[in-house]
Amino acid sequence: MIKSLTNKRILLGVSGSISAYKAPDVVRRLQDLGADVRVILTSGGSKFITELSLQSISKNKVHHNLWDKEAELSMGHIELAKWADCILIAPASANMISNMASGKASDLLSSVILASDAILMIAPAMNQQMYKSGALQSNLGLLKSRGAGVITPDSGSQACGDIGQGRLPESIDIANQIAKQFQTTQLSGKHIIITLGATLEPIDPVRFISNHSSGKMGMALVDTCIEMGAQVTCVYGSINIPLNDKANNIQTLSAQQMYDCVMQDIHHCDIFISCAAVCDYSVKEPSNQKIKKNGDNLILELIPNKDILANVCNLEKKPLCIGFAAETQNTLENAQLKLKNKGCEVIILNDVSNAEIGFNSDENQVIFISQKQQKNIAKNSKTKIAKNILTIFIKEFL
Ligand SMILES: Cc1cc2nc3c(=O)[nH]c(=O)nc-3n(C[C@H](O)[C@H](O)[C@H](O)COP(=O)(O)O)c2cc1C
């Protein structure tokens, strides 16, 4: 099975339809595709399925109360809204659909929907006459016009004895429709080289100079570019995270090796994203044998490494270039200088002095800087930051 929802965070809203008893199966099918699922159960939903069933299957606390003091201290409604890549309402009751259409924030689920920029998918499930009603259809039309996706209900015999359209589709079909939401074609036909991770500069066969980069931000860009249809070459240094097997993965160690790999492929590439933390210096003459300690000071002569991004930007036929600036002081000034000096299209400024973001953390907060604009991208998961960076980039340059 292709795990097409790997790393995806799905917030499942279960509302007051008789078919809420199928919600645990929807959770299972989403998990089968690799998704991390959290559940919000409305008061209507809780009449048809228990919190305990959904908690046991999702392996996460089920959220239901907007006024939960403890939850507001940790995974509160705004956190849930930011956490989600997609909010799926399955089943969506007629009442829930009406609340969404009128922009109500009267309970936890409707408040989270309003506070989120995640993909919104609605799976209506109700009596066939309710489904056909003018009010329901006009509410669905309004929600679609605002960008929500509607999963068409199945036809057949219903719990109430009627026959018609309004049944919740099979859980596997719902999960597959969610997976489809993440496949876009905005970057199809583009070849993108992304460097990531830290380079290792050898001192001797067992020691090296390196840095704290984990490669997580770069890998989020690899995943997102692939989702957007690009052909990706991932040139990675030292990382401690899994690779995306849909990319052409090339392992490197030193800055020189990374430079050689990038240059070998660069003429076939449309976009170059330099996210690796390339060491600025390497040891001039690494020892072939392990250096023995003898009590004396050890002096290493360091020589500057080639600047991969600057060299790519200097090519006669250069690709569009995105560079990362990890700065700890005068951050904005240094990043703007880097944009000018290197000649790249975009610099993504990363303030690595803040331990909550940047190196090794799962979250980031960056500034997108081009000649034309400077845009703050608020703190969020690296996956969402990657998506935002690419969306702004595509709008300006493609
Ligand atoms: C036995 C029973 C079954 C119901 N089934 C549905 C249904 O399938 N779809 C629906 O939209 N409403 C259904 N309703 C009505 C909703 O439960 C009711 O509108 C509720 O307020 C919705 O709660 P919610 O806003 O939390 O979704 C049903 C009500 C009862 C008593």
Coordinates of C-alpha atoms and ligand atoms in Angstrom, one line a residue:
M1 CA 0.0 0.0 0.0
I2 CA 1.3 3.4 -0.9
K3 CA 1.5 5.6 2.2
S4 CA 0.3 8.7 0.5
L5 CA -0.6 10.5 3.7
T6 CA 2.7 10.0 5.4
N7 CA 3.5 13.1 7.6
K8 CA 0.0 14.4 7.1
R9 CA -2.0 15.6 10.0
I10 CA -5.7 15.0 9.6
L11 CA -8.2 16.5 12.1
L12 CA -11.3 14.5 11.8
G13 CA -14.5 16.2 12.9
V14 CA -17.3 13.7 13.8
S15 CA -20.7 15.3 14.0
G16 CA -24.3 14.2 14.7
S17 CA -25.2 11.8 12.0
I18 CA -26.3 8.2 12.5
S19 CA -23.2 7.2 10.4
A20 CA -20.9 8.5 13.1
Y21 CA -20.6 4.9 14.1
K22 CA -18.3 4.4 11.0
A23 CA -15.9 7.2 12.2
P24 CA -13.4 4.8 13.9
D25 CA -13.1 3.0 10.5
V26 CA -12.4 6.3 8.8
V27 CA -9.6 6.9 11.3
R28 CA -8.2 3.5 10.6
R29 CA -8.1 3.9 6.8
L30 CA -6.5 7.4 7.1
Q31 CA -3.9 5.8 9.4
D32 CA -3.3 3.0 6.9
L33 CA -2.2 5.7 4.4
G34 CA 0.2 7.0 7.0
A35 CA -1.7 9.9 8.5
D36 CA -1.6 11.2 12.0
V37 CA -5.2 11.6 13.1
R38 CA -6.8 13.6 15.9
V39 CA -10.5 13.7 16.5
I40 CA -13.0 16.4 17.5
L41 CA -16.4 15.0 18.5
T42 CA -19.4 17.3 18.5
S43 CA -22.1 17.0 21.1
G44 CA -24.4 15.5 18.4
G45 CA -21.6 13.1 17.3
S46 CA -21.2 11.9 20.9
K47 CA -24.8 10.6 20.9
F48 CA -23.8 8.1 18.2
I49 CA -20.2 7.1 19.0
T50 CA -18.2 7.2 22.2
E51 CA -15.1 9.3 22.9
L52 CA -13.4 6.1 24.2
S53 CA -13.7 4.3 20.8
L54 CA -12.3 7.2 18.9
Q55 CA -9.5 7.7 21.4
S56 CA -8.5 4.0 21.4
I57 CA -8.4 3.9 17.6
S58 CA -6.8 7.3 17.0
K59 CA -4.4 6.8 19.9
N60 CA -4.9 10.5 20.8
K61 CA -7.0 12.4 23.2
V62 CA -10.4 13.2 21.6
H63 CA -11.3 16.9 21.8
H64 CA -14.8 18.0 22.3
N65 CA -15.0 21.0 24.7
L66 CA -14.2 24.5 23.7
W67 CA -14.2 25.5 27.3
D68 CA -11.6 22.9 28.4
K69 CA -9.2 24.9 30.6
E70 CA -6.5 22.2 30.5
A71 CA -6.6 21.7 26.8
E72 CA -6.4 25.5 26.2
L73 CA -3.0 25.4 28.1
S74 CA -1.7 22.7 25.7
M75 CA -3.4 21.6 22.5
G76 CA -6.0 24.4 22.5
H77 CA -8.3 25.3 19.7
I78 CA -5.8 27.5 17.9
E79 CA -3.1 24.9 18.2
L80 CA -5.4 22.3 16.8
A81 CA -6.3 24.7 13.9
K82 CA -2.6 25.2 13.2
W83 CA -1.7 21.6 13.6
A84 CA -4.0 20.3 10.9
D85 CA -3.0 19.9 7.3
C86 CA -6.5 18.9 6.5
I87 CA -9.8 19.1 8.4
L88 CA -12.2 16.4 7.4
I89 CA -15.8 16.5 8.7
A90 CA -17.0 12.9 8.3
P91 CA -19.8 12.5 8.8
A92 CA -21.0 16.1 8.4
S93 CA -24.5 16.5 9.7
A94 CA -26.9 19.0 8.1
N95 CA -26.6 21.1 11.3
M96 CA -22.8 21.1 11.2
I97 CA -22.9 22.1 7.5
S98 CA -25.3 25.0 8.3
N99 CA -23.0 26.2 11.1
M100 CA -20.0 26.1 8.8
A101 CA -21.8 28.0 6.0
S102 CA -22.9 30.7 8.4
G103 CA -19.4 31.0 9.9
K104 CA -20.5 30.1 13.5
A105 CA -17.9 29.5 16.2
S106 CA -20.3 28.2 18.8
D107 CA -18.5 24.9 19.6
L108 CA -14.9 23.5 19.4
L109 CA -15.2 22.1 15.9
S110 CA -16.7 25.2 14.2
S111 CA -14.2 27.5 16.0
V112 CA -11.2 25.4 14.9
I113 CA -12.5 25.4 11.3
L114 CA -12.7 29.2 11.3
A115 CA -9.2 29.5 12.8
S116 CA -7.5 27.2 10.4
D117 CA -6.0 27.6 6.9
A118 CA -6.0 23.8 6.4
I119 CA -7.7 22.1 3.5
L120 CA -11.4 21.6 4.5
M121 CA -13.2 18.5 3.3
I122 CA -16.8 17.7 4.1
A123 CA -18.5 14.3 3.9
P124 CA -22.3 15.0 4.3
A125 CA -24.3 12.0 5.6
M126 CA -28.0 12.3 6.2
N127 CA -31.5 11.2 5.1
Q128 CA -32.0 11.5 1.3
Q129 CA -34.7 14.2 1.6
M130 CA -32.5 16.3 4.0
Y131 CA -29.7 16.0 1.5
K132 CA -31.8 17.1 -1.4
S133 CA -33.3 20.1 0.5
G134 CA -32.7 23.5 -0.9
A135 CA -31.1 24.8 2.3
L136 CA -28.6 22.0 2.5
Q137 CA -27.6 22.3 -1.2
S138 CA -27.3 26.0 -1.0
N139 CA -25.0 25.7 2.2
L140 CA -22.8 23.2 0.4
G141 CA -22.6 25.5 -2.7
L142 CA -21.5 28.4 -0.4
L143 CA -18.9 26.2 1.3
K144 CA -17.6 25.0 -2.1
S145 CA -17.3 28.6 -3.3
R146 CA -15.1 29.3 -0.3
G147 CA -12.7 26.5 -1.3
A148 CA -14.1 23.6 0.7
G149 CA -14.2 20.1 -0.9
V150 CA -17.4 18.1 -0.7
I151 CA -17.2 14.3 -0.8
T152 CA -20.4 13.2 -2.7
P153 CA -22.5 10.8 -0.5
D154 CA -23.3 7.3 -1.8
S155 CA -26.9 6.3 -2.8
G156 CA -28.7 3.2 -1.5
S157 CA -30.8 2.1 1.4
Q158 CA -30.5 4.3 4.5
A159 CA -30.7 3.7 8.3
C160 CA -34.1 5.4 8.4
G161 CA -35.5 3.0 5.7
D162 CA -35.4 5.4 2.8
I163 CA -33.6 4.7 -0.4
G164 CA -31.6 7.5 -2.0
Q165 CA -28.5 9.7 -1.8
G166 CA -27.1 10.6 1.6
R167 CA -25.0 7.6 2.8
L168 CA -21.5 8.1 4.1
P169 CA -19.1 6.6 1.4
E170 CA -16.9 3.7 2.3
S171 CA -14.1 4.7 4.6
I172 CA -11.4 3.7 2.2
D173 CA -12.9 6.0 -0.5
I174 CA -13.0 8.9 1.9
A175 CA -9.3 8.3 2.8
N176 CA -8.3 8.1 -0.8
Q177 CA -10.1 11.4 -1.6
I178 CA -8.2 13.0 1.3
A179 CA -4.9 11.7 -0.1
K180 CA -5.8 13.2 -3.5
Q181 CA -6.0 16.7 -1.9
F182 CA -2.3 16.6 -1.3
Q183 CA -1.4 15.8 -4.9
T184 CA -1.0 19.0 -7.0
T185 CA 0.6 19.7 -10.3
Q186 CA 2.0 23.2 -9.6
L187 CA 5.6 21.9 -10.0
S188 CA 5.0 19.1 -12.5
G189 CA 7.7 19.0 -15.2
K190 CA 10.2 20.9 -13.0
H191 CA 13.4 19.3 -12.0
I192 CA 14.5 20.6 -8.5
I193 CA 17.8 20.0 -6.7
I194 CA 17.6 20.4 -3.0
T195 CA 20.6 20.2 -0.7
L196 CA 20.0 19.4 3.0
G197 CA 21.7 18.3 6.2
A198 CA 25.1 19.2 7.5
T199 CA 28.4 18.6 5.7
L200 CA 31.1 16.7 7.6
E201 CA 34.7 18.0 7.2
P202 CA 37.2 15.3 8.1
I203 CA 40.0 16.0 10.6
D204 CA 41.2 12.4 10.5
P205 CA 39.5 9.1 9.7
V206 CA 37.4 9.2 12.9
R207 CA 36.9 12.9 13.6
F208 CA 35.2 15.7 11.8
I209 CA 34.0 19.3 11.9
S210 CA 30.2 19.8 11.4
N211 CA 27.2 21.6 12.7
H212 CA 23.7 21.0 14.2
S213 CA 21.6 20.9 11.1
S214 CA 19.2 17.9 11.1
G215 CA 18.0 18.2 7.5
K216 CA 14.3 18.4 8.6
M217 CA 13.5 21.7 6.9
G218 CA 15.2 20.5 3.6
M219 CA 13.3 17.1 3.8
A220 CA 10.0 19.0 4.3
L221 CA 10.8 20.9 1.0
V222 CA 11.7 17.6 -0.7
D223 CA 8.3 16.0 0.3
T224 CA 6.4 19.1 -0.6
C225 CA 8.1 19.5 -4.1
I226 CA 7.3 15.9 -4.8
E227 CA 3.7 16.4 -3.8
M228 CA 3.5 19.3 -6.1
G229 CA 4.6 17.1 -9.0
A230 CA 8.3 18.0 -9.3
Q231 CA 11.1 15.6 -10.0
V232 CA 13.5 16.0 -7.1
T233 CA 17.2 15.3 -6.6
C234 CA 18.0 15.3 -2.9
V235 CA 21.7 15.9 -2.2
Y236 CA 22.1 15.2 1.5
G237 CA 24.9 15.4 4.0
S238 CA 24.6 14.2 7.6
I239 CA 20.9 13.7 8.6
N240 CA 19.0 11.7 11.1
I241 CA 15.6 11.5 9.4
P242 CA 14.2 9.1 6.7
L243 CA 14.7 9.8 3.1
N244 CA 11.8 10.2 0.6
D245 CA 12.1 7.2 -1.8
K246 CA 10.3 9.2 -4.6
A247 CA 13.4 11.5 -4.8
N248 CA 16.7 10.7 -6.5
N249 CA 18.7 10.6 -3.2
I250 CA 22.5 11.2 -3.4
Q251 CA 24.6 11.0 -0.2
T252 CA 27.5 13.3 0.3
L253 CA 29.8 14.0 3.2
S254 CA 32.1 17.0 2.7
A255 CA 31.2 20.4 1.2
Q256 CA 33.5 19.5 -1.7
Q257 CA 31.5 16.3 -2.4
M258 CA 28.2 18.2 -2.1
Y259 CA 29.5 20.8 -4.5
D260 CA 30.6 18.2 -7.1
C261 CA 27.2 16.4 -6.9
V262 CA 25.2 19.6 -7.3
M263 CA 27.4 20.7 -10.2
Q264 CA 27.1 17.4 -12.0
D265 CA 23.3 17.7 -12.2
I266 CA 22.7 21.5 -12.2
H267 CA 22.4 21.9 -16.0
H268 CA 19.3 19.8 -16.1
C269 CA 17.6 21.7 -13.3
D270 CA 15.0 24.4 -13.2
I271 CA 15.1 25.3 -9.5
F272 CA 17.9 24.9 -7.0
I273 CA 17.1 25.0 -3.2
S274 CA 20.2 25.3 -1.0
C275 CA 19.0 24.2 2.4
A276 CA 22.1 22.3 3.5
A277 CA 24.2 23.7 6.3
V278 CA 27.5 23.6 4.4
C279 CA 30.5 24.1 6.5
D280 CA 32.3 27.4 5.5
Y281 CA 35.7 25.8 6.3
S282 CA 37.4 22.5 6.0
V283 CA 40.7 21.1 7.3
K284 CA 43.5 21.9 4.9
E285 CA 45.3 18.6 5.3
P286 CA 43.2 15.9 7.1
S287 CA 45.3 13.2 8.6
N288 CA 45.2 9.7 7.0
Q289 CA 45.7 8.2 10.4
K290 CA 43.9 8.8 13.6
I291 CA 45.7 11.7 15.4
K292 CA 47.1 10.6 18.7
K293 CA 46.8 12.8 21.7
N294 CA 50.2 13.7 23.2
G295 CA 49.2 16.5 25.6
D296 CA 50.2 19.3 23.3
N297 CA 47.9 21.8 21.7
L298 CA 46.7 20.8 18.3
I299 CA 46.5 23.4 15.6
L300 CA 44.3 22.8 12.6
E301 CA 44.6 25.0 9.5
L302 CA 41.2 25.6 8.0
I303 CA 40.6 26.7 4.4
P304 CA 37.4 28.2 3.0
N305 CA 35.0 25.8 1.2
K306 CA 33.5 26.6 -2.2
D307 CA 30.2 28.5 -1.8
I308 CA 27.8 26.1 -3.6
L309 CA 24.9 28.6 -3.9
A310 CA 27.1 31.5 -5.1
N311 CA 28.7 29.2 -7.7
V312 CA 25.3 28.0 -9.0
C313 CA 24.0 31.6 -9.1
N314 CA 27.1 32.6 -11.2
L315 CA 26.4 30.0 -13.9
E316 CA 25.7 31.5 -17.3
K317 CA 22.5 29.5 -17.5
K318 CA 21.4 29.4 -13.9
P319 CA 18.3 27.9 -12.4
L320 CA 16.0 29.8 -10.1
C321 CA 17.7 29.8 -6.8
I322 CA 16.4 29.7 -3.2
G323 CA 19.0 30.0 -0.5
F324 CA 18.7 29.8 3.3
A325 CA 20.4 32.2 5.7
A326 CA 20.8 30.8 9.2
E327 CA 21.6 33.9 11.2
T328 CA 22.0 34.7 14.9
Q329 CA 22.6 38.5 14.8
N330 CA 21.6 41.4 12.5
T331 CA 19.5 38.7 10.9
L332 CA 17.5 40.8 8.4
E333 CA 20.5 42.9 7.3
N334 CA 22.7 39.8 6.8
A335 CA 19.9 38.0 4.8
Q336 CA 19.3 41.0 2.5
L337 CA 23.1 41.3 1.9
K338 CA 23.2 37.5 1.1
L339 CA 20.4 38.0 -1.5
K340 CA 22.3 40.8 -3.2
N341 CA 25.8 39.3 -3.0
K342 CA 24.9 35.8 -4.1
G343 CA 22.4 36.8 -6.8
C344 CA 19.7 34.3 -5.9
E345 CA 16.0 34.9 -6.4
V346 CA 15.0 34.2 -2.8
I347 CA 16.6 34.1 0.7
I348 CA 14.7 32.3 3.5
L349 CA 15.8 33.9 6.7
N350 CA 16.1 31.5 9.7
D351 CA 16.9 33.0 13.1
V352 CA 18.8 30.0 14.6
S353 CA 19.5 31.9 17.9
N354 CA 15.9 30.9 18.9
A355 CA 16.1 27.3 20.2
E356 CA 12.4 26.7 19.7
I357 CA 12.8 27.0 16.0
G358 CA 15.5 26.3 13.4
F359 CA 18.1 23.5 13.9
N360 CA 16.8 20.2 15.0
S361 CA 13.3 21.5 16.0
D362 CA 10.2 20.3 14.3
E363 CA 8.9 23.8 13.9
N364 CA 10.3 26.9 12.1
Q365 CA 9.5 30.5 11.6
V366 CA 11.1 32.3 8.6
I367 CA 11.0 35.4 6.5
F368 CA 10.8 35.0 2.7
I369 CA 12.9 37.7 1.1
S370 CA 13.1 38.5 -2.6
Q371 CA 13.8 41.7 -4.5
K372 CA 10.1 42.4 -4.7
Q373 CA 8.8 41.3 -1.3
Q374 CA 9.6 40.4 2.3
K375 CA 7.0 38.1 3.9
N376 CA 6.9 36.7 7.4
I377 CA 5.9 33.1 7.6
A378 CA 4.5 32.5 11.1
K379 CA 5.8 29.7 13.4
N380 CA 4.4 26.3 12.3
S381 CA 5.5 22.7 11.5
K382 CA 8.4 22.5 8.9
T383 CA 6.0 20.8 6.5
K384 CA 3.7 23.8 6.6
I385 CA 6.6 26.3 6.4
A386 CA 7.8 24.4 3.3
K387 CA 4.4 24.6 1.7
N388 CA 4.1 28.3 2.4
I389 CA 7.6 29.0 1.0
L390 CA 6.8 27.2 -2.2
T391 CA 3.4 28.7 -2.6
I392 CA 4.9 32.3 -2.4
F393 CA 7.8 31.3 -4.7
I394 CA 5.5 29.8 -7.3
K395 CA 3.3 32.9 -7.3
E396 CA 6.2 35.3 -7.8
F397 CA 8.5 33.3 -10.2
L398 CA 6.5 30.6 -12.1
Ligands
LIG1 C1 -31.6 9.0 15.6 C2 -31.1 10.3 14.9 C3 -30.4 10.2 13.7 C4 -29.9 11.3 13.1 N1 -29.2 11.2 11.9 C5 -28.8 12.3 11.3 C6 -28.0 12.1 10.1 O1 -27.7 11.0 9.6 N2 -27.6 13.3 9.5 C7 -27.9 14.5 10.0 O2 -27.5 15.5 9.4 N3 -28.6 14.6 11.1 C8 -29.1 13.6 11.8 N4 -29.8 13.7 12.9 C9 -30.0 15.1 13.5 C10 -28.7 15.6 14.2 O3 -28.2 14.6 15.1 C11 -29.0 16.9 14.9 O4 -29.3 17.9 14.0 C12 -27.9 17.3 15.8 O5 -28.2 18.5 16.4 C13 -26.6 17.5 15.0 O6 -25.5 17.6 15.9 P1 -24.1 18.3 15.5 O7 -24.4 19.8 15.3 O8 -23.2 18.0 16.6 O9 -23.7 17.6 14.3 C14 -30.2 12.6 13.6 C15 -30.9 12.7 14.8 C16 -31.4 11.5 15.4 C17 -32.2 11.7 16.7

